[in-house]
Short mmCIF file of C-alpha atoms and ligand atoms in Angstrom, two decimals:
data_model
loop_
_atom_site.label_atom_id
_atom_site.label_comp_id
_atom_site.label_asym_id
_atom_site.label_seq_id
_atom_site.Cartn_x
_atom_site.Cartn_y
_atom_site.Cartn_z
CA MET R 6 7.49 -19.48 -1.73
CA ALA R 7 5.38 -17.18 -3.63
CA ILE R 8 3.43 -14.69 -2.40
CA PRO R 9 -0.19 -15.63 -2.53
CA MET R 10 -2.90 -13.18 -4.57
CA VAL R 11 -5.97 -11.96 -3.53
CA ILE R 12 -8.41 -11.12 -6.35
CA PHE R 13 -10.21 -7.81 -6.34
CA ASN R 14 -13.86 -6.96 -7.38
CA ASN R 15 -12.55 -5.76 -10.81
CA GLY R 16 -11.02 -9.40 -11.55
CA ASN R 17 -7.13 -7.99 -10.74
CA LYS R 18 -4.85 -9.53 -8.81
CA PHE R 19 -2.63 -8.14 -6.10
CA PRO R 20 -0.09 -9.34 -3.80
CA ILE R 21 -1.68 -10.27 -0.46
CA LEU R 22 1.47 -9.35 1.36
CA GLY R 23 3.78 -6.08 0.89
CA LEU R 24 6.31 -4.00 2.26
CA GLY R 25 5.29 -1.01 4.47
CA THR R 26 7.34 1.88 4.43
CA LEU R 27 5.91 4.70 6.88
CA ALA R 28 9.00 6.31 8.34
CA ALA R 29 11.58 4.77 6.52
CA ASN R 30 13.40 7.43 4.52
CA SER R 31 16.57 8.06 1.94
CA ASP R 32 19.20 5.13 2.29
CA ASP R 33 16.78 3.08 5.17
CA CYS R 34 13.98 3.02 2.56
CA LYS R 35 16.17 2.08 -0.37
CA ASN R 36 17.97 -0.66 1.42
CA ALA R 37 14.58 -2.15 2.80
CA VAL R 38 13.42 -1.76 -0.64
CA ARG R 39 16.55 -3.83 -2.07
CA ALA R 40 16.17 -6.34 0.69
CA ALA R 41 12.43 -6.87 0.14
CA LEU R 42 12.89 -7.21 -3.91
CA ASP R 43 15.81 -10.03 -3.13
CA ALA R 44 13.59 -11.55 -0.74
CA GLY R 45 10.57 -11.82 -3.27
CA TYR R 46 8.45 -8.83 -2.35
CA ARG R 47 6.68 -7.24 -5.24
CA HIS R 48 4.48 -5.12 -3.26
CA PHE R 49 5.43 -1.93 -1.54
CA ASP R 50 3.07 0.57 0.14
CA THR R 51 3.78 4.19 -0.06
CA ALA R 52 2.09 7.61 0.18
CA TYR R 53 2.44 11.16 -0.89
CA ALA R 54 2.32 12.06 2.97
CA TYR R 55 5.67 9.79 3.74
CA GLY R 56 8.15 11.45 1.99
CA ASN R 57 9.78 8.53 0.35
CA GLU R 58 8.13 8.13 -3.23
CA ALA R 59 11.63 9.21 -4.86
CA ASP R 60 13.65 6.63 -2.93
CA ILE R 61 11.46 4.03 -3.70
CA GLY R 62 11.27 5.11 -7.66
CA GLU R 63 15.15 4.88 -7.51
CA VAL R 64 15.12 1.52 -6.45
CA LEU R 65 12.55 0.06 -8.91
CA GLN R 66 14.45 1.85 -11.71
CA GLU R 67 17.45 0.62 -10.55
CA TYR R 68 16.40 -3.23 -10.49
CA MET R 69 14.31 -2.57 -14.10
CA ASN R 70 17.54 -1.08 -15.86
CA ALA R 71 19.73 -4.15 -14.51
CA GLY R 72 16.82 -6.49 -16.10
CA LYS R 73 16.12 -8.06 -12.78
CA LEU R 74 12.27 -6.67 -12.90
CA THR R 75 10.11 -5.67 -15.76
CA ARG R 76 7.34 -3.08 -14.68
CA SER R 77 4.52 -5.51 -14.61
CA ASP R 78 6.23 -7.62 -12.05
CA PHE R 79 5.58 -5.22 -9.32
CA PHE R 80 2.76 -3.25 -7.66
CA VAL R 81 3.25 0.27 -5.91
CA THR R 82 0.13 2.00 -3.68
CA THR R 83 0.40 5.40 -3.13
CA LYS R 84 -2.11 7.54 -1.60
CA LEU R 85 -4.02 11.05 -2.20
CA TRP R 86 -2.79 13.31 0.58
CA LEU R 87 -5.83 15.39 2.13
CA THR R 88 -4.90 18.55 0.80
CA TYR R 89 -5.91 17.35 -2.67
CA HIS R 90 -9.47 16.29 -2.02
CA GLN R 91 -10.97 18.67 -4.59
CA PRO R 92 -11.61 16.55 -7.64
CA ASP R 93 -9.69 18.31 -10.08
CA ARG R 94 -6.76 18.40 -7.77
CA VAL R 95 -6.71 14.47 -7.34
CA LEU R 96 -4.85 14.08 -10.27
CA GLU R 97 -2.30 16.84 -9.32
CA CYS R 98 -1.38 15.01 -6.32
CA LEU R 99 -0.91 11.38 -8.12
CA ASP R 100 1.08 13.10 -11.04
CA LEU R 101 3.43 14.17 -8.41
CA SER R 102 3.46 10.73 -7.02
CA LEU R 103 4.36 9.36 -10.10
CA SER R 104 6.79 11.97 -11.18
CA LYS R 105 8.60 11.08 -7.80
CA LEU R 106 8.07 7.32 -8.47
CA LYS R 107 9.10 7.47 -11.67
CA LEU R 108 6.19 5.33 -13.09
CA GLU R 109 3.36 5.73 -15.51
CA TYR R 110 0.82 4.11 -13.27
CA VAL R 111 0.35 3.02 -9.99
CA ASP R 112 -1.22 -0.21 -9.12
CA LEU R 113 -3.31 0.93 -6.48
CA PHE R 114 -4.05 4.62 -5.33
CA LEU R 115 -5.93 4.98 -2.20
CA MET R 116 -7.80 8.19 -0.63
CA HIS R 117 -5.33 8.02 2.41
CA THR R 118 -8.40 9.70 4.58
CA PRO R 119 -11.77 10.99 4.37
CA CYS R 120 -11.03 14.09 5.93
CA ALA R 121 -10.38 17.14 3.70
CA PHE R 122 -7.81 19.92 4.86
CA GLU R 123 -7.46 23.22 2.98
CA ASP R 124 -4.00 23.77 1.46
CA THR R 125 -3.23 26.83 3.58
CA GLY R 126 0.66 25.57 3.68
CA ASN R 127 1.22 25.83 7.32
CA GLY R 128 1.68 22.39 8.45
CA PHE R 129 1.17 18.85 7.89
CA PHE R 130 -2.45 19.00 8.98
CA PRO R 131 -2.66 22.33 7.91
CA ILE R 132 -4.20 25.28 10.35
CA ARG R 133 -5.38 28.72 9.46
CA ASP R 134 -3.72 31.56 10.42
CA ASP R 135 -5.98 31.78 13.74
CA GLY R 136 -4.35 28.50 14.83
CA THR R 137 -7.80 26.50 13.77
CA PRO R 138 -7.75 23.27 11.81
CA ALA R 139 -8.53 24.46 8.26
CA PHE R 140 -11.08 21.63 7.87
CA LEU R 141 -12.67 21.65 4.41
CA ASN R 142 -16.19 19.85 4.19
CA ILE R 143 -15.31 18.11 0.84
CA PRO R 144 -17.72 15.03 0.91
CA PRO R 145 -15.50 11.69 -0.07
CA GLU R 146 -18.31 10.97 -2.79
CA GLU R 147 -16.84 14.11 -4.48
CA THR R 148 -13.31 13.33 -4.70
CA TRP R 149 -14.13 9.80 -5.49
CA LYS R 150 -15.05 11.46 -8.70
CA GLY R 151 -11.28 12.40 -8.87
CA MET R 152 -10.26 9.06 -8.03
CA GLU R 153 -11.85 7.46 -10.96
CA ARG R 154 -10.56 9.66 -13.18
CA ALA R 155 -7.16 8.21 -12.42
CA VAL R 156 -8.18 4.84 -13.62
CA THR R 157 -9.96 6.28 -16.89
CA ASP R 158 -6.92 8.01 -17.29
CA GLY R 159 -4.67 4.81 -17.33
CA LYS R 160 -2.50 6.16 -13.88
CA ALA R 161 -4.15 3.85 -11.58
CA LYS R 162 -5.06 0.14 -12.35
CA ASN R 163 -6.78 -0.20 -9.10
CA ILE R 164 -8.50 2.71 -6.50
CA GLY R 165 -9.44 2.39 -3.01
CA VAL R 166 -9.97 4.37 0.48
CA SER R 167 -8.26 4.47 3.74
CA ASN R 168 -9.17 5.02 7.23
CA PHE R 169 -12.90 4.86 6.29
CA SER R 170 -15.96 3.97 8.40
CA CYS R 171 -18.89 1.64 7.46
CA GLY R 172 -21.13 4.84 6.55
CA GLN R 173 -18.65 6.51 4.28
CA ILE R 174 -17.75 2.88 2.64
CA GLU R 175 -21.38 2.85 1.75
CA ARG R 176 -21.76 6.49 0.57
CA ILE R 177 -19.24 5.82 -2.41
CA CYS R 178 -20.60 2.49 -3.01
CA LYS R 179 -23.84 4.13 -4.06
CA ILE R 180 -22.34 7.01 -6.59
CA ALA R 181 -19.58 4.75 -7.55
CA THR R 182 -18.94 3.90 -11.28
CA ILE R 183 -15.59 2.04 -10.37
CA LYS R 184 -15.79 0.40 -7.20
CA PRO R 185 -13.21 0.65 -4.46
CA VAL R 186 -11.11 -2.46 -4.06
CA THR R 187 -9.61 -2.14 -0.63
CA ASN R 188 -9.99 -0.22 2.43
CA GLN R 189 -7.14 -0.08 4.07
CA VAL R 190 -7.05 0.18 7.91
CA GLU R 191 -5.61 -0.32 11.30
CA CYS R 192 -6.57 -4.37 12.03
CA HIS R 193 -4.64 -6.49 14.07
CA ALA R 194 -5.18 -8.85 16.79
CA TYR R 195 -6.12 -6.51 19.46
CA PHE R 196 -8.28 -4.67 17.00
CA ASN R 197 -9.65 -7.16 14.65
CA GLN R 198 -11.99 -5.01 12.52
CA GLY R 199 -14.38 -8.07 12.30
CA ASP R 200 -17.68 -5.83 11.77
CA LEU R 201 -15.94 -3.63 9.15
CA GLN R 202 -14.37 -6.38 7.32
CA SER R 203 -18.15 -8.45 7.27
CA PHE R 204 -19.50 -5.07 5.89
CA CYS R 205 -16.85 -4.62 3.31
CA LYS R 206 -17.14 -8.30 2.11
CA LYS R 207 -20.54 -8.09 1.39
CA ARG R 208 -19.76 -5.10 -0.94
CA GLY R 209 -16.62 -6.88 -2.67
CA ILE R 210 -14.15 -5.12 -0.75
CA ILE R 211 -10.98 -6.50 0.99
CA LEU R 212 -9.44 -5.08 3.87
CA THR R 213 -5.60 -4.15 3.95
CA SER R 214 -4.14 -4.02 7.80
CA TYR R 215 -1.75 -1.54 8.91
CA GLY R 216 -0.11 -1.82 12.38
CA SER R 217 -0.71 -5.69 11.93
CA LEU R 218 2.19 -6.08 14.17
CA GLY R 219 0.79 -3.35 16.79
CA SER R 220 3.27 -0.88 15.20
CA PRO R 221 5.99 -0.95 17.94
CA GLY R 222 7.64 2.08 15.94
CA ARG R 223 4.73 4.38 15.52
CA PRO R 224 5.10 8.22 15.60
CA ASP R 225 4.81 9.39 19.00
CA MET R 226 1.62 11.14 18.43
CA PHE R 227 0.24 7.47 18.36
CA LYS R 228 1.85 6.38 21.39
CA LYS R 229 0.49 5.96 24.99
CA ASP R 230 2.15 4.22 28.10
CA SER R 231 -1.13 2.18 28.56
CA ASP R 232 -0.89 0.53 25.39
CA PRO R 233 -0.22 -3.16 25.30
CA VAL R 234 2.68 -4.71 23.53
CA LEU R 235 0.79 -6.96 20.82
CA MET R 236 3.78 -9.04 19.98
CA GLU R 237 4.35 -9.77 23.81
CA ASP R 238 0.58 -11.47 23.83
CA ALA R 239 0.82 -14.75 25.59
CA LEU R 240 -1.20 -16.53 23.22
CA ILE R 241 0.90 -15.17 20.42
CA LYS R 242 4.01 -16.19 21.86
CA LYS R 243 2.55 -19.72 22.84
CA LEU R 244 1.45 -20.13 19.03
CA ALA R 245 4.98 -18.91 17.75
CA LYS R 246 6.68 -21.55 20.13
CA LYS R 247 4.20 -24.19 18.66
CA TYR R 248 5.05 -23.35 14.77
CA LYS R 249 8.76 -22.53 15.78
CA LYS R 250 7.78 -18.92 14.13
CA SER R 251 8.22 -15.55 15.61
CA ALA R 252 5.33 -13.85 17.31
CA GLY R 253 5.08 -11.27 14.28
CA GLN R 254 4.73 -13.95 11.91
CA ILE R 255 1.83 -15.45 13.76
CA LEU R 256 0.35 -12.30 13.62
CA LEU R 257 0.48 -11.99 9.64
CA ARG R 258 -0.49 -15.32 9.23
CA ASN R 259 -3.76 -14.63 10.94
CA LEU R 260 -4.43 -11.83 9.02
CA THR R 261 -3.65 -13.21 5.91
CA GLN R 262 -5.65 -16.54 6.76
CA ARG R 263 -8.59 -13.91 7.24
CA ASN R 264 -8.02 -13.04 3.30
CA ILE R 265 -6.66 -9.51 4.82
CA MET R 266 -3.55 -8.12 2.97
CA VAL R 267 -0.99 -6.99 4.95
CA ILE R 268 2.03 -4.53 4.44
CA PRO R 269 4.23 -5.17 7.22
CA LYS R 270 6.90 -2.11 7.69
CA SER R 271 10.70 -2.94 8.54
CA THR R 272 13.68 -1.76 7.27
CA ASN R 273 15.65 -4.56 8.79
CA PRO R 274 16.77 -7.48 6.13
CA ASP R 275 16.33 -10.15 8.34
CA ARG R 276 12.62 -9.02 9.62
CA ILE R 277 11.84 -8.02 5.97
CA LYS R 278 12.62 -11.87 5.07
CA GLN R 279 11.18 -13.34 8.22
CA ASN R 280 7.96 -11.56 7.64
CA MET R 281 7.08 -12.92 4.21
CA GLN R 282 7.62 -16.50 5.43
CA VAL R 283 3.92 -16.64 6.66
CA PHE R 284 2.78 -19.13 3.97
CA ASP R 285 4.21 -22.50 4.99
CA PHE R 286 1.83 -22.94 7.78
CA THR R 287 -2.02 -22.80 8.63
CA LEU R 288 -3.34 -22.03 12.16
CA THR R 289 -6.23 -24.29 12.83
CA GLY R 290 -9.79 -22.91 13.16
CA CYS R 291 -9.51 -23.18 17.02
CA GLU R 292 -6.33 -21.09 17.25
CA MET R 293 -7.84 -18.33 14.92
CA LYS R 294 -11.17 -18.00 17.22
CA GLN R 295 -8.77 -18.02 19.90
CA ILE R 296 -6.86 -15.12 18.51
CA GLU R 297 -10.34 -13.26 17.46
CA GLY R 298 -11.08 -13.44 21.72
CA ILE R 299 -7.71 -11.30 22.40
CA ASP R 300 -9.43 -8.32 20.93
CA THR R 301 -9.64 -5.48 23.18
CA ASN R 302 -10.94 -3.17 20.66
CA ASN R 303 -8.16 -0.75 21.24
CA ARG R 304 -7.11 1.42 18.55
CA ILE R 305 -3.57 2.66 18.72
CA PHE R 306 -4.06 4.89 15.66
CA PHE R 307 -6.41 7.87 17.05
CA ASN R 308 -5.71 11.02 14.91
CA GLN R 309 -6.40 13.90 16.94
CA HIS R 310 -6.17 16.17 14.01
CA PHE R 311 -9.42 14.84 12.96
CA VAL R 312 -11.30 15.69 16.05
CA GLY R 313 -14.25 17.85 15.07
CA HIS R 314 -13.89 17.45 11.53
CA PRO R 315 -17.34 16.76 9.56
CA GLU R 316 -15.90 13.43 8.15
CA ALA R 317 -14.00 12.09 11.13
CA PRO R 318 -14.36 8.48 10.72
CA TYR R 319 -14.27 7.43 14.50
N1 LIG K 590 -3.26 4.47 5.56
C1 LIG K 590 -2.77 4.47 6.74
O1 LIG K 590 -3.27 5.97 7.40
C2 LIG K 590 -1.65 4.06 7.67
C3 LIG K 590 -0.92 4.54 8.93
C4 LIG K 590 -0.05 3.89 9.31
C5 LIG K 590 0.43 2.82 8.56
N2 LIG K 590 0.47 2.41 7.23
C6 LIG K 590 0.71 1.51 6.38
O2 LIG K 590 0.93 0.40 7.20
C7 LIG K 590 2.60 -0.06 7.21
C8 LIG K 590 2.68 -0.92 8.19
O3 LIG K 590 2.17 -0.32 9.69
P1 LIG K 590 3.16 0.41 10.77
O4 LIG K 590 4.61 0.27 10.04
O5 LIG K 590 2.76 1.32 11.57
O6 LIG K 590 3.26 -1.11 11.86
P2 LIG K 590 3.57 -2.40 11.88
O7 LIG K 590 3.86 -3.24 10.35
O8 LIG K 590 2.44 -2.99 12.42
O9 LIG K 590 4.89 -2.50 12.67
C9 LIG K 590 6.31 -1.79 12.27
C10 LIG K 590 7.40 -1.96 13.34
O10 LIG K 590 7.84 -3.08 13.70
C11 LIG K 590 9.00 -3.66 13.52
N3 LIG K 590 9.18 -5.04 12.99
C12 LIG K 590 8.89 -5.42 11.64
N4 LIG K 590 8.74 -6.65 11.51
C13 LIG K 590 9.00 -7.12 12.68
C14 LIG K 590 9.31 -8.31 13.62
N5 LIG K 590 9.29 -9.63 12.44
N6 LIG K 590 9.66 -8.85 14.78
C15 LIG K 590 9.65 -7.43 15.44
N7 LIG K 590 9.34 -6.13 14.99
C16 LIG K 590 9.16 -6.17 13.89
C17 LIG K 590 9.45 -2.48 12.65
O11 LIG K 590 10.97 -2.08 13.12
P3 LIG K 590 12.00 -2.45 12.51
O12 LIG K 590 11.72 -1.37 10.71
O13 LIG K 590 13.06 -2.12 12.91
O14 LIG K 590 11.99 -3.97 11.77
C18 LIG K 590 8.39 -1.27 12.86
O15 LIG K 590 8.97 -0.66 13.91
C19 LIG K 590 3.16 1.37 7.27
O16 LIG K 590 4.39 1.17 6.79
C20 LIG K 590 2.67 2.33 6.03
O17 LIG K 590 3.20 1.59 4.51
C21 LIG K 590 -0.51 3.07 6.59
#
């Protein structure tokens, strides 16, 4: 079954489901992209910060050279890293991504976070010589002007944001010539982002969910022993039994029925296939309400590096 498309506020269509690639590198990443392409995925989510753009680019070239794919068949999302928020550095970061991806444009370019850091060369979330975080106070509105240039220069078909609060979205909307099409945020049945979704919807912005499955393989810095395991939830397991699906498939169906884009990550070919088989059943209105009822407002991706930053979104 083909993957349904969402329609962005600029009229462009985009697959509602894609492959997440955080923490997938080298052969693991390449094999995952091959398995996903073979299964029918056409949307790949990466970032400058993931260190795997070259792996993804290599496989896309391989499939295009073999005549299995043309450029307009697939969609690539990448993200601006937080040390490139000066408007005139935005394209510098995108150009680095494009060269690794071996592409002339990306389909979607996101500001990875609203928080700018100075490029001190010391650390992934850079620190200064005295050990303090190298926060930079660059308002996201300023960076947005560089993001818009990515579109006018033909290097991105669509632009959006990630990890933005309602207030930050509003500030962008006030000054934007080109509106963001999506806000990519943590969103799943235990953290359903209902209010943020309503806020964005009124402004024509679609949510993209990360951590849709509860991100069991997330980096250690985001792990707490007290975090409940989403795929073990009793209601989700009951619905999985009813529909003869896995817990993961129920979670992905719930989000896509809310018109939220999903980018489940897997490097396992069986799970890659399984995660796209979520469009051949429909949860009832009552079941959707029940799932809404298990929300605990429990954010798992709390990034300590942003604490104290003037643009910290939470
Ligand atoms: N914008 C941002 O700040 C941000 C932050 C985090 C993530 N992201 C993006 O969102 C994507 C998804 O988020 P995520 O990777 O954190 O979490 P996720 O998609 O919720 O979970 C991925 C984990 O679940 C496992 N898994 C996948 N399918 C499964 C299934 N059907 N049954 C059981 N386990 C399954 C995977 O293991 P296997 O690989 O072994 O299958 C992996 O450990 C990322 O890859 C990245 O592209 C963006």
